[in-house]
Coordinates of C-alpha atoms and ligand atoms in Angstrom, one line a residue:
X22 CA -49.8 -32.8 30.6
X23 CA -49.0 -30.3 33.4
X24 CA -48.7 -26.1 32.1
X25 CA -45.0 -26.6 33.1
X26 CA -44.8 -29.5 30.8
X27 CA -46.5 -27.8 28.2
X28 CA -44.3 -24.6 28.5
X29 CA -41.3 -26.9 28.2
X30 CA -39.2 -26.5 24.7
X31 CA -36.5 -28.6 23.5
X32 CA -33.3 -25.8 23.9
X33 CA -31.8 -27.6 21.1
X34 CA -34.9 -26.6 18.8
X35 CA -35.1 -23.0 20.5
X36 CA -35.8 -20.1 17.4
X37 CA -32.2 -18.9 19.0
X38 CA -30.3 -21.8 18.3
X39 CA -27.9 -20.8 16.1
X40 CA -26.5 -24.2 15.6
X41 CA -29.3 -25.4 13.4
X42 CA -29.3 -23.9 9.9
X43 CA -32.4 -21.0 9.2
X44 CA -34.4 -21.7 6.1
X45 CA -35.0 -18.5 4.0
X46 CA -38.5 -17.5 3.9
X47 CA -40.8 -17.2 1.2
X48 CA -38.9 -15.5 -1.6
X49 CA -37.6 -14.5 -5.3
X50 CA -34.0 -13.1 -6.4
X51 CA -33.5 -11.2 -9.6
X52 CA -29.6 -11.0 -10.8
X53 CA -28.9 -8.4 -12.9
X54 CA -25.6 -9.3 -15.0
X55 CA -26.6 -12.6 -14.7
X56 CA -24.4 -13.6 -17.9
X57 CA -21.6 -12.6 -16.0
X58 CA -18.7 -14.3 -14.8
X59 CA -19.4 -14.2 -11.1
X60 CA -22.8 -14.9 -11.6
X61 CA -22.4 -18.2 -13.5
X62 CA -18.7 -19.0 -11.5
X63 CA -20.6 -18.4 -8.1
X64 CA -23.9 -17.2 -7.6
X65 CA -25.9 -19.7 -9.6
X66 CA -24.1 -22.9 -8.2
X67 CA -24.4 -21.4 -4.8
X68 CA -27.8 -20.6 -5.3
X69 CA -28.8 -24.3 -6.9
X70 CA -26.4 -25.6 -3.7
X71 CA -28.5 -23.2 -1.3
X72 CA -31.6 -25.2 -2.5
X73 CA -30.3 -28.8 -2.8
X74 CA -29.0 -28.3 0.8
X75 CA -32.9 -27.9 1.8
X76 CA -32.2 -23.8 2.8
X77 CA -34.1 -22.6 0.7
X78 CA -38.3 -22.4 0.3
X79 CA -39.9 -24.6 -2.4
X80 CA -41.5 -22.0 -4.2
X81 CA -38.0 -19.8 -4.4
X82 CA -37.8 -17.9 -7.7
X83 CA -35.1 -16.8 -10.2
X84 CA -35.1 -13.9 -12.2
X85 CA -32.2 -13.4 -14.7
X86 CA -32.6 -9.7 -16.1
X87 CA -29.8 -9.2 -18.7
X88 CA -29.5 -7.9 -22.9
X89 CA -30.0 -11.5 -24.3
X90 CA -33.2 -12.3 -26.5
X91 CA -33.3 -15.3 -24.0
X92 CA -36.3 -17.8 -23.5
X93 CA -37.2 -19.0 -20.2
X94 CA -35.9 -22.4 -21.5
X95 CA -32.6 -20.9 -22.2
X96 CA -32.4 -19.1 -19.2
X97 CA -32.9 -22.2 -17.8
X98 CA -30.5 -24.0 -20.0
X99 CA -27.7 -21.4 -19.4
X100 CA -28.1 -21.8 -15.4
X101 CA -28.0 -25.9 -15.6
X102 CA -24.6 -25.3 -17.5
X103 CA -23.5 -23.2 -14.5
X104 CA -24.5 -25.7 -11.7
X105 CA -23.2 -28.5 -13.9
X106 CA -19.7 -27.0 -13.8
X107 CA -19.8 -25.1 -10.6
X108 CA -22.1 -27.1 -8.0
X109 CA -20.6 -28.6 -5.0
X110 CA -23.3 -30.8 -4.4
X111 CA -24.6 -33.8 -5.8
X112 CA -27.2 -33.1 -8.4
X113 CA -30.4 -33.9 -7.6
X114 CA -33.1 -34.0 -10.6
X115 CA -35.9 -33.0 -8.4
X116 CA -34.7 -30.1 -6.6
X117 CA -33.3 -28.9 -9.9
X118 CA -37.0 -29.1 -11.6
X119 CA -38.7 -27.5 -8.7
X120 CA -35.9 -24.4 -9.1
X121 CA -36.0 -24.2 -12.9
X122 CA -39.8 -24.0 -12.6
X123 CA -39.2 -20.6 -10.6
X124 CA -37.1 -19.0 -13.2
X125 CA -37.8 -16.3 -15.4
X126 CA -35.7 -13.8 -17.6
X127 CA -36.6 -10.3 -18.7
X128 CA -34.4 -9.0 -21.5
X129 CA -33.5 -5.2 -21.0
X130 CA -31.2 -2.5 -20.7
X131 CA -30.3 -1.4 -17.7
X132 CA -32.5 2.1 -18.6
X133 CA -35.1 0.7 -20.0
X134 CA -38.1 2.0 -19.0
X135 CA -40.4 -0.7 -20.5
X136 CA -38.0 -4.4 -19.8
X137 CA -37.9 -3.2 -16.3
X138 CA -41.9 -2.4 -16.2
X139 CA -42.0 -5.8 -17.9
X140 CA -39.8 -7.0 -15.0
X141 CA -42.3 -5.6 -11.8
X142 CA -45.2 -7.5 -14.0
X143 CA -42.8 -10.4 -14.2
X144 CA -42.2 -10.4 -10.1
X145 CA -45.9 -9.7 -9.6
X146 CA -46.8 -13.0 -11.3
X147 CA -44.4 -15.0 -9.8
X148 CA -45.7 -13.5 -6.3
X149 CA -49.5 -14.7 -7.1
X150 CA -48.4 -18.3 -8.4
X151 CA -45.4 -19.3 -6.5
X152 CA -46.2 -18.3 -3.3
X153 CA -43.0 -15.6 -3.2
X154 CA -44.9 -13.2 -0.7
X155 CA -43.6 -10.4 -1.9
X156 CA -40.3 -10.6 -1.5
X157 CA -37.6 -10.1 -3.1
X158 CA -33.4 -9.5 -3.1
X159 CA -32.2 -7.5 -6.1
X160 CA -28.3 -8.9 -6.9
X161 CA -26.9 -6.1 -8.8
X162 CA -23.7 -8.0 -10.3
X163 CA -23.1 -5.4 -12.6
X164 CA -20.2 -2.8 -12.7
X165 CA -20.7 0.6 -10.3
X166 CA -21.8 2.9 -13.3
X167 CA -24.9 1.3 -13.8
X168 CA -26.0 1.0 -10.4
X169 CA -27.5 4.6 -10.7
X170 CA -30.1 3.6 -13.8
X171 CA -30.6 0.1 -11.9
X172 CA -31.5 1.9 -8.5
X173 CA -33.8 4.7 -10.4
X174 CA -35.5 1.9 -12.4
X175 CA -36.2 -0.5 -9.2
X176 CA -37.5 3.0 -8.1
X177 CA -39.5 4.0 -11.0
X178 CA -40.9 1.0 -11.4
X179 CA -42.6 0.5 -8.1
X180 CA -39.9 -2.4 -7.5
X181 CA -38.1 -1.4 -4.9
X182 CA -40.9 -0.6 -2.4
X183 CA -42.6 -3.8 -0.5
X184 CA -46.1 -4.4 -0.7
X185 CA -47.0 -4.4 3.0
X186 CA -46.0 -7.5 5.4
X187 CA -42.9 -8.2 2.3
X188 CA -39.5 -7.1 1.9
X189 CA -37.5 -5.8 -0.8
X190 CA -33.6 -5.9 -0.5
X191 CA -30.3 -5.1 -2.6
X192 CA -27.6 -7.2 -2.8
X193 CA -24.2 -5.3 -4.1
X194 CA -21.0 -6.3 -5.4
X195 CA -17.6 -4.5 -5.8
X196 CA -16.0 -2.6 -6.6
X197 CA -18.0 0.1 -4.6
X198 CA -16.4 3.0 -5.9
X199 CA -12.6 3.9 -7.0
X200 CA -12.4 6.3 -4.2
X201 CA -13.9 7.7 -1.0
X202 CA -16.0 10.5 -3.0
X203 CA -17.1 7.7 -5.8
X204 CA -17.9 5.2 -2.8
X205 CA -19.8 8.2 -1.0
X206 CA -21.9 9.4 -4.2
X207 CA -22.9 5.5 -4.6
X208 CA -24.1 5.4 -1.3
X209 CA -26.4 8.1 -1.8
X210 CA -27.6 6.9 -5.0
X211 CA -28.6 3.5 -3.1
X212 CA -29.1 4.9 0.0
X213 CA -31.9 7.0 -1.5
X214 CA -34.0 4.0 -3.2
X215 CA -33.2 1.5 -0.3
X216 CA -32.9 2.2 3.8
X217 CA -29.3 1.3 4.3
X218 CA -30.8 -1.7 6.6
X219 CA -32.4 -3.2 3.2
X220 CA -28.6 -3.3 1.5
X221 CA -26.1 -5.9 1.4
X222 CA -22.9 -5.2 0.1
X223 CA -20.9 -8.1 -0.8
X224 CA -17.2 -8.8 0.8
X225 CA -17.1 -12.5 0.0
X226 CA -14.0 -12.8 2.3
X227 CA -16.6 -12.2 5.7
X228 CA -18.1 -15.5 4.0
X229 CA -15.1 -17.6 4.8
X230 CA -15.2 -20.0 7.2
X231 CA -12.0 -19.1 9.1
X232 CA -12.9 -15.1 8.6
X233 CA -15.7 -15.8 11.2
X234 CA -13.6 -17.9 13.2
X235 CA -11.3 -14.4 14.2
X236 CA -14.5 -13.6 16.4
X237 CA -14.6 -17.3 18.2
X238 CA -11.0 -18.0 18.3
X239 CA -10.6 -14.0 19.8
X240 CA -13.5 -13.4 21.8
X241 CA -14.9 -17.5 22.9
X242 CA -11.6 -18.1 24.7
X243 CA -9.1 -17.0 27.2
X244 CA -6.0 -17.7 25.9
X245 CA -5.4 -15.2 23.0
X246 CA -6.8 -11.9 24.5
X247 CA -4.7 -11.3 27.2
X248 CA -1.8 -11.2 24.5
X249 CA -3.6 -9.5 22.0
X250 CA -1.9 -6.1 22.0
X251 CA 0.8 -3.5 21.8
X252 CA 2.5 -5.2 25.1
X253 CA 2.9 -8.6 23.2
X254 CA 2.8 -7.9 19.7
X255 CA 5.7 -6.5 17.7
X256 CA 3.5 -6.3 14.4
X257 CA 0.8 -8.2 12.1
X258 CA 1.3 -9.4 8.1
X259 CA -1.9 -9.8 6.9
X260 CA -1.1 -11.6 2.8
X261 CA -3.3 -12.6 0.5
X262 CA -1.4 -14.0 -2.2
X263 CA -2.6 -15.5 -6.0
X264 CA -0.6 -17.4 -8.2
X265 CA -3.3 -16.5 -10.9
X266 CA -2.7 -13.9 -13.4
X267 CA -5.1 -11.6 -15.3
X268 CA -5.7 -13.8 -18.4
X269 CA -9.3 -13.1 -19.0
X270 CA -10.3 -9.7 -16.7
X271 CA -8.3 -7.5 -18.4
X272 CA -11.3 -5.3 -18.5
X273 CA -12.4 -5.6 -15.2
X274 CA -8.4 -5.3 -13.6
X275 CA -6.7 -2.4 -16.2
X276 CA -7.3 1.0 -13.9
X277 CA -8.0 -1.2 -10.8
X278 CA -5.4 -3.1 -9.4
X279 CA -4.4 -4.9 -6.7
X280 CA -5.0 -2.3 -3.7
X281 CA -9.0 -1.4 -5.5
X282 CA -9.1 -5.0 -6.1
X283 CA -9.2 -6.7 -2.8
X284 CA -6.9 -4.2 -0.1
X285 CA -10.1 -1.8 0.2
X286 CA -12.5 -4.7 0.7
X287 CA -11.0 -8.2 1.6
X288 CA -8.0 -6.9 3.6
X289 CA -8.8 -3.7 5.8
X290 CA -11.9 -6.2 6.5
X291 CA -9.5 -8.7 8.1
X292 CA -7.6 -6.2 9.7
X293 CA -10.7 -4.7 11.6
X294 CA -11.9 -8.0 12.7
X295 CA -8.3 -8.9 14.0
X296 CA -8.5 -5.5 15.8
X297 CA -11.3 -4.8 16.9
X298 CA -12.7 -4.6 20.1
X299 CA -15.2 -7.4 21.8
X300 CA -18.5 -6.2 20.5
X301 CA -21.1 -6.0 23.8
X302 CA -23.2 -8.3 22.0
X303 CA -23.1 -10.5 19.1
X304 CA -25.0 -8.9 16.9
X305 CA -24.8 -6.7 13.1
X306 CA -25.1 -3.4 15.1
X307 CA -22.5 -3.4 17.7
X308 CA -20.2 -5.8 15.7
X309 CA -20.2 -2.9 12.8
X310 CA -20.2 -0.3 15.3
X311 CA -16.6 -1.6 16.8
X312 CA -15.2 -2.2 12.9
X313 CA -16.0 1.4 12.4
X314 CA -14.2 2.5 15.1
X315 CA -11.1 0.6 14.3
X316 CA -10.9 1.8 10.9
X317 CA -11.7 5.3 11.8
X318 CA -8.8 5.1 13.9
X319 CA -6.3 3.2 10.7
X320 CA -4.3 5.4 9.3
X321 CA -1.9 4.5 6.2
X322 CA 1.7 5.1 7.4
X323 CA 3.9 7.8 5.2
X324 CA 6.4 8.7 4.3
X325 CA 4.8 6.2 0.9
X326 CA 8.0 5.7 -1.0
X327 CA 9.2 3.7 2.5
X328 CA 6.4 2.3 3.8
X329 CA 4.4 1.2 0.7
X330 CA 5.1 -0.8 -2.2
X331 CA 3.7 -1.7 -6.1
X332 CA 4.6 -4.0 -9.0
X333 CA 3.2 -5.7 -11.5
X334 CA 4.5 -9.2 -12.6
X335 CA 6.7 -9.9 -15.7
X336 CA 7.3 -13.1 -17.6
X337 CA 8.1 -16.2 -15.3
X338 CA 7.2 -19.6 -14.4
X339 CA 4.3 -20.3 -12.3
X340 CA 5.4 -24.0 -11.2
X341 CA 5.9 -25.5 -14.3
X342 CA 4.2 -23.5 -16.7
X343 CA 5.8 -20.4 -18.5
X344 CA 3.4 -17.4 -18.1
X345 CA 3.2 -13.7 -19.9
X346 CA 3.9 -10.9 -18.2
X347 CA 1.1 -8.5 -17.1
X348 CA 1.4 -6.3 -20.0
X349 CA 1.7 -8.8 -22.7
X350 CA -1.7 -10.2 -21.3
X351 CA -4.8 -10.2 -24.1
X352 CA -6.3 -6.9 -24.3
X353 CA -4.4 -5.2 -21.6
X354 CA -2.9 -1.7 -22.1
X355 CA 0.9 -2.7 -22.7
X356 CA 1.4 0.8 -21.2
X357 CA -0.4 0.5 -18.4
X358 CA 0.9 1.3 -14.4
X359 CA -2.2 -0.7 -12.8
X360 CA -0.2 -2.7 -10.2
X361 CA -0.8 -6.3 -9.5
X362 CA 1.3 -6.3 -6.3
X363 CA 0.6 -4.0 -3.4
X364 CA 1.5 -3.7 -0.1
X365 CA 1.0 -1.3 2.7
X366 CA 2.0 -0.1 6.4
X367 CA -0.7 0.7 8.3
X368 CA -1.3 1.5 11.9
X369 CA -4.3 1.9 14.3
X370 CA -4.7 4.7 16.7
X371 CA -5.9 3.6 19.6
X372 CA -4.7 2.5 23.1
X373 CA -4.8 -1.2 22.2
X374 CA -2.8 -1.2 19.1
X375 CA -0.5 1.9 19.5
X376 CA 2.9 1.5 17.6
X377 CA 2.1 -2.0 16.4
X378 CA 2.6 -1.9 12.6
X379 CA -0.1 -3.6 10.4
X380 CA 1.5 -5.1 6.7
X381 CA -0.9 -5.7 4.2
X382 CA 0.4 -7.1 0.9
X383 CA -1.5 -9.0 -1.7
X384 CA -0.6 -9.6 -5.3
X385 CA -1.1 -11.7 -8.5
X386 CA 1.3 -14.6 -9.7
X387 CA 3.1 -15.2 -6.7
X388 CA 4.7 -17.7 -5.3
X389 CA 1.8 -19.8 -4.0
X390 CA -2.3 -19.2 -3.3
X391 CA -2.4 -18.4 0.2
X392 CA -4.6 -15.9 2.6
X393 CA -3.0 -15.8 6.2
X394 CA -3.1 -13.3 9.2
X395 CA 0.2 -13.5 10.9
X396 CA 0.5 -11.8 14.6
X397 CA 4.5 -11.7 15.2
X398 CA 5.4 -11.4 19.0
X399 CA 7.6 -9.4 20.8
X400 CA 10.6 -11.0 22.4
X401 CA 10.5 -12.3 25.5
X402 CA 11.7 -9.0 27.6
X403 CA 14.4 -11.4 29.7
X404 CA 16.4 -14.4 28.1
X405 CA 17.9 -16.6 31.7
X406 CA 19.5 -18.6 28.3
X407 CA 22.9 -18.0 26.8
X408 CA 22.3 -16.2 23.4
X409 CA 24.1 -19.2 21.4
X410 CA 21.0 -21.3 23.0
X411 CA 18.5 -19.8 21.4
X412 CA 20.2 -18.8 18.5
X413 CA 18.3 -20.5 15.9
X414 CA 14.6 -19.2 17.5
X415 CA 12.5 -16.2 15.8
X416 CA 10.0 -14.0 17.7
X417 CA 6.6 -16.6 18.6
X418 CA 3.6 -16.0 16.0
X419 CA -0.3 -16.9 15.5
X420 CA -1.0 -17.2 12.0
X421 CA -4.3 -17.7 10.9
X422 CA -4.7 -19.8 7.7
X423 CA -7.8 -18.5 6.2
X424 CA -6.9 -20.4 2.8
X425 CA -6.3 -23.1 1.6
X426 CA -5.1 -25.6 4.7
X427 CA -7.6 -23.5 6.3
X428 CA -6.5 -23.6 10.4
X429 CA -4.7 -21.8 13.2
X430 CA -0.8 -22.4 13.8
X431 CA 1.4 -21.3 16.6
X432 CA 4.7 -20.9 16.8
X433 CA 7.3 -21.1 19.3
X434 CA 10.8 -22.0 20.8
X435 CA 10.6 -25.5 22.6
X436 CA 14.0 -27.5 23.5
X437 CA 16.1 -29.5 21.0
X438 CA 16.0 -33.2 22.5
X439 CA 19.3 -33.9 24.2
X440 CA 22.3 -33.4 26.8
X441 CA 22.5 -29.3 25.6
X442 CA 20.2 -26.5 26.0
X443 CA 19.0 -25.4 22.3
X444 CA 15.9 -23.8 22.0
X445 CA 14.1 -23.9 18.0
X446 CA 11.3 -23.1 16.7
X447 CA 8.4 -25.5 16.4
X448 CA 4.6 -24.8 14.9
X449 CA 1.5 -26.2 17.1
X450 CA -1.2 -26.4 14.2
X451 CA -4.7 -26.9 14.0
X452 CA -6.4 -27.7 11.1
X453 CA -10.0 -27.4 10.0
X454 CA -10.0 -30.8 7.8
X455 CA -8.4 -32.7 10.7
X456 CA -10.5 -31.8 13.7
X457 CA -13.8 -31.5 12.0
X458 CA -16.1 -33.4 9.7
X459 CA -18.5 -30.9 8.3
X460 CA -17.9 -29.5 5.6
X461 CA -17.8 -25.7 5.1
X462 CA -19.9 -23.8 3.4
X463 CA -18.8 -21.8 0.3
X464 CA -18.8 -17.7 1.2
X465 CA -21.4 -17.0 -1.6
X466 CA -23.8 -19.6 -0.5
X467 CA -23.8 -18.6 3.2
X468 CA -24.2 -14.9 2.1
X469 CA -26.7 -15.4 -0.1
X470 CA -28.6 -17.3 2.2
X471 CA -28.2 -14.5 5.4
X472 CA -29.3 -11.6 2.8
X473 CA -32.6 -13.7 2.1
X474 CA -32.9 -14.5 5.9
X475 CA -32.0 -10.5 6.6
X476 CA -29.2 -11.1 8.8
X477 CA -26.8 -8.5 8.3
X478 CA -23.6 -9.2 10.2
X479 CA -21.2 -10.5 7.4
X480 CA -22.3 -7.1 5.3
X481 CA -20.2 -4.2 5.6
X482 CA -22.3 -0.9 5.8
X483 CA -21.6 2.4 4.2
X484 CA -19.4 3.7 6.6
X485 CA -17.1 0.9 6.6
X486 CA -16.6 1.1 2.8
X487 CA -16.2 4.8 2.9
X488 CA -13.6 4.4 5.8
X489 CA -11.4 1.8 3.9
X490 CA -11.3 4.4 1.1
X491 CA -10.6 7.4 3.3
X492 CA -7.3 4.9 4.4
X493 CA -6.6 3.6 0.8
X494 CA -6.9 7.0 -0.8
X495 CA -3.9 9.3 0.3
X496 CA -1.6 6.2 -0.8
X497 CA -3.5 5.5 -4.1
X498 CA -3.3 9.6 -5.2
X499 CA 0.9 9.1 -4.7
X500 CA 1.0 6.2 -6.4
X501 CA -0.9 8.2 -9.3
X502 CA 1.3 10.7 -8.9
X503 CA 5.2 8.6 -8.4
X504 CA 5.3 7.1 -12.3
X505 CA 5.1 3.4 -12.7
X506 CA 5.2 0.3 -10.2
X507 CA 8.5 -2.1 -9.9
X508 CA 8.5 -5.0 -11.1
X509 CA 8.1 -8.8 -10.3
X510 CA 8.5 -12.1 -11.6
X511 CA 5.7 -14.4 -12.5
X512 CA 6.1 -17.3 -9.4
X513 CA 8.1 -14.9 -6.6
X514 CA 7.3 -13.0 -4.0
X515 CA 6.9 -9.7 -5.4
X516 CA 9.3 -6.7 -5.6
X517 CA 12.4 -6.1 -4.1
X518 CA 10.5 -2.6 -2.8
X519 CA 8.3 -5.0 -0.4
X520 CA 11.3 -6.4 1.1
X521 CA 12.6 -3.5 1.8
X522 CA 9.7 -1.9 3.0
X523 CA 9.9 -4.1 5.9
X524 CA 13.9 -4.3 6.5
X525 CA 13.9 -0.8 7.4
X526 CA 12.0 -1.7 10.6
X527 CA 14.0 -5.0 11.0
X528 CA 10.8 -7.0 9.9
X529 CA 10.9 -10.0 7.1
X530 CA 7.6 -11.3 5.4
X531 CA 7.2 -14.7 5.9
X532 CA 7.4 -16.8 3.5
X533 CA 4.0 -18.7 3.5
Ligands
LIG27 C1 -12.0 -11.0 -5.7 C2 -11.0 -10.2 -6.6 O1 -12.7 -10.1 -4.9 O2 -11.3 -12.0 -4.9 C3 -10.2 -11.2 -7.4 O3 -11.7 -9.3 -7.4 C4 -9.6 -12.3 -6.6 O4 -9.2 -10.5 -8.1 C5 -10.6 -12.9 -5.7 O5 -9.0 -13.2 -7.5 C6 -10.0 -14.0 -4.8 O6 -11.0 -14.6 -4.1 P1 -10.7 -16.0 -3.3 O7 -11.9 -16.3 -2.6 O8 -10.3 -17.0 -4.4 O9 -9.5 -15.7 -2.4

């Protein structure tokens, strides 16, 4: 074989190929809150999914670390009862005995001194016999006041410092913080223990599928750009809308609500990718460098009473089932103002997006589940039509499904068959299930899987979550301050307030 031959590599195969999907290396992950509801809901079956898909190492380990006087074989029982019920794949016998081989628990507080000394012995032995290397994520699933006692216990306890040639990381769930002081003081507790480039934070929305696609439908081709700015568009509604109520996370929601929940985290991430500028190259550093800009530059629009709005659902029907109202829910503060509707004006100060308002509303018990990004245009600055011809067309729109009917619609005016000219509105839509086969992948799993394969892009940093509280906190403090939110029936489209909050600049939500 000639040197050229020999230097020859399939490009398909190429270590760059970002088509093919990376195998984590040798590693362990220990969950703390493990008995929790999003660790049984979502990060076991992802992680059990993870390995039947083959994307993870053979010798990967589990480490539940939680108050139960648990066994290994009940750990072990209590994780097969979570991939039984949450799993998307097909079980496979072998791959499940090969992972439940790898599991441990440690029972412990989370100050405890001696479970979490027990713990570093525990990772130590599963580092000599299964091949782990060293490394390990830490998955603190736990609310925000114990991340302090978590972080100086990993410290204490030699945990959070990698043996040479390994890696330690920390994986982090919300909420991060209730405001930007809280979210700034957790980042310094973390920050302290772990280099910012060894943690994670969780937004499960820059998991989704069609969250990623913003970047390749924006930035692969020709035809949006050109459009995509305060020349074309009149203004962009992001929703994410629930019909699910509360029942259940009472204690997780009361003191929350709706713009804590997921406006902070889910949505101002949505807006930045929508906004943001093309990032010189595809890559965690310069694509977080350009969302920090754009949300240093978002600012919440006043005067609040206008250009906000709150409510939290009453009594109603949700299809054909008669629901409770928010404060009749089990164990929630009847007297509570925690809003389960929120919405929000929003604009971004830069040359791109100048005067182009940005609507963010999201709520609980609405009218139908549905995430979309909706970019209204302008008019058309000259109409050669008489106005009773195009009468019964709107302004032209991209919405972005993000879920469920995941996809990409446009709309616009085309001619009404037939011997007059009428122009009406007609949708152009692409959908994910129609023009593809594979499957995607759920967020968790393909988070999960870039934290153990250190590949950071779909992680916002701490600047970005200390940004989207320096925008959400001048409107939360008036909200404290303005008495209670309106409110909404169970199955509708939220308060009268939102509406409103729109008609005053001759805008209308759509009605997804
Ligand atoms: C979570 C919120 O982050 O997102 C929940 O805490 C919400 O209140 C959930 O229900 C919605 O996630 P998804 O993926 O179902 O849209």
């Amino acid at each position: 074989m000639g040197s050229e031959e020999k230097k020859w590599r399939n490009p398909l195969r190429s270590e760059h190929d970002k088509r093919l999907p990376r195998i984590a290396g040798p590693s362990g992950m220990v969950i703390f809150g493990v008995t929790g509801d999003l660790a049984r809901k979502k990060l076991l079956p992802a992680i059990y999914d993870l390995a039947n898909r083959g994307l993870l190492p053979a010798g990967f380990a589990l480490v539940g670390y939680g108050r139960r006087e648990w066994s290994k074989e009940e750990f072990q029982n209590y994780v097969r009862e979570a991939v039984d019920a949450g799993a998307r794949t097909v079980f496979n016998e072998e791959v499940w005995e090969r992972l439940a081989e790898g599991m441990a628990f440690v029972t412990g507080n989370f100050d405890d001194d001696d479970a979490f000394d027990t713990l570093a012995e525990t990772v130590q032995e599963i580092d000599a016999t299964r091949g782990t290397g060293g490394n390990w994520a830490f998955y603190l699933s736990i609310p925000p006041n114990f991340f302090a006692d978590v972080c100086h216990q990993l410290q204490r306890s030699g945990l959070a410092e990698a043996p040479e040639e390994s890696w330690r990381r920390v994986i982090i769930e919300k909420p991060f913080g209730h405001d930007q002081e809280s979210a700034h003081r957790l980042n310094e507790i973390v920050n302290s223990v772990f280099p910012e480039n060894a943690v994670f934070r969780i937004d499960h929305y820059l998991g989704k599928e069609t969250v990623q696609n913003i970047l390749a439908m924006r930035f692969a081709n020709q035809l949006f750009d050109p459009l995509w700015n305060s020349h074309y568009i009149d203004h962009v509604q992001i929703t994410m809308a629930e019909d699910i109520g509360l029942g259940g996370r009472a204690g997780y929601y009361d003191g929350i609500g709706a713009a804590r929940d997921v406006i902070q985290n889910h949505l101002l991430q949505l807006l930045a990718l929508i906004a943001l500028e093309e990032p010189s190259a595809f890559d965690p550093q310069e694509l977080r460098a350009e969302k920090v800009k754009i949300l240093r530059a978002t600012k919440a629009v006043e005067p609040f009473d206008k250009t906000t709005a709150r409510g939290q659902y009453t009594a109603g029907w949700q299809g054909s089932e008669k629901v409770v109202g928010l404060r009749e829910e089990k164990n929630f503060d009847p007297n509570s103002n925690t809003e389960t509707y929120a919405a929000l004006t929003l604009e971004i100060k830069n040359r791109r997006w100048a005067g182009v308002p940005f609507y963010l509303r999201t709520g609980k018990r609405l009218g139908r589940r549905v995430t979309e990004i909706a970019l209204v245009f302008k008019h058309a600055p000259h109409q050669p039509f008489d106005a009773s011809d195009i009468r019964s067309m709107g302004k032209n729109a991209v919405v972005i499904r993000v879920q469920p009917d995941e996809g990409v619609l446009m709309r616009f005016g085309s001619k009404v068959p037939g011997y007059s000219m009428e122009v009406r509105d007609v949708n152009m839509d692409f959908s994910y299930s129609e023009a593809f086969t594979e499957e995607s992948p759920e967020a968790y799993e393909r988070l999960i899987l870039d934290a153990l394969l250190d590949e950071s892009s779909l992680f916002p940093t701490n600047k970005e979550v200390e940004l989207s509280w320096k925008i959400l906190d001048p409107v939360l403090k008036y909200w404290a301050d303005h008495g209670r939110p309106d409110e909404y029936k169970s199955g509708t489209w939220g308060p009268e307030s939102a509406d409103a909050m729109l008609e005053r600049n001759g805008h209308h939500w759509r009605r997804p």
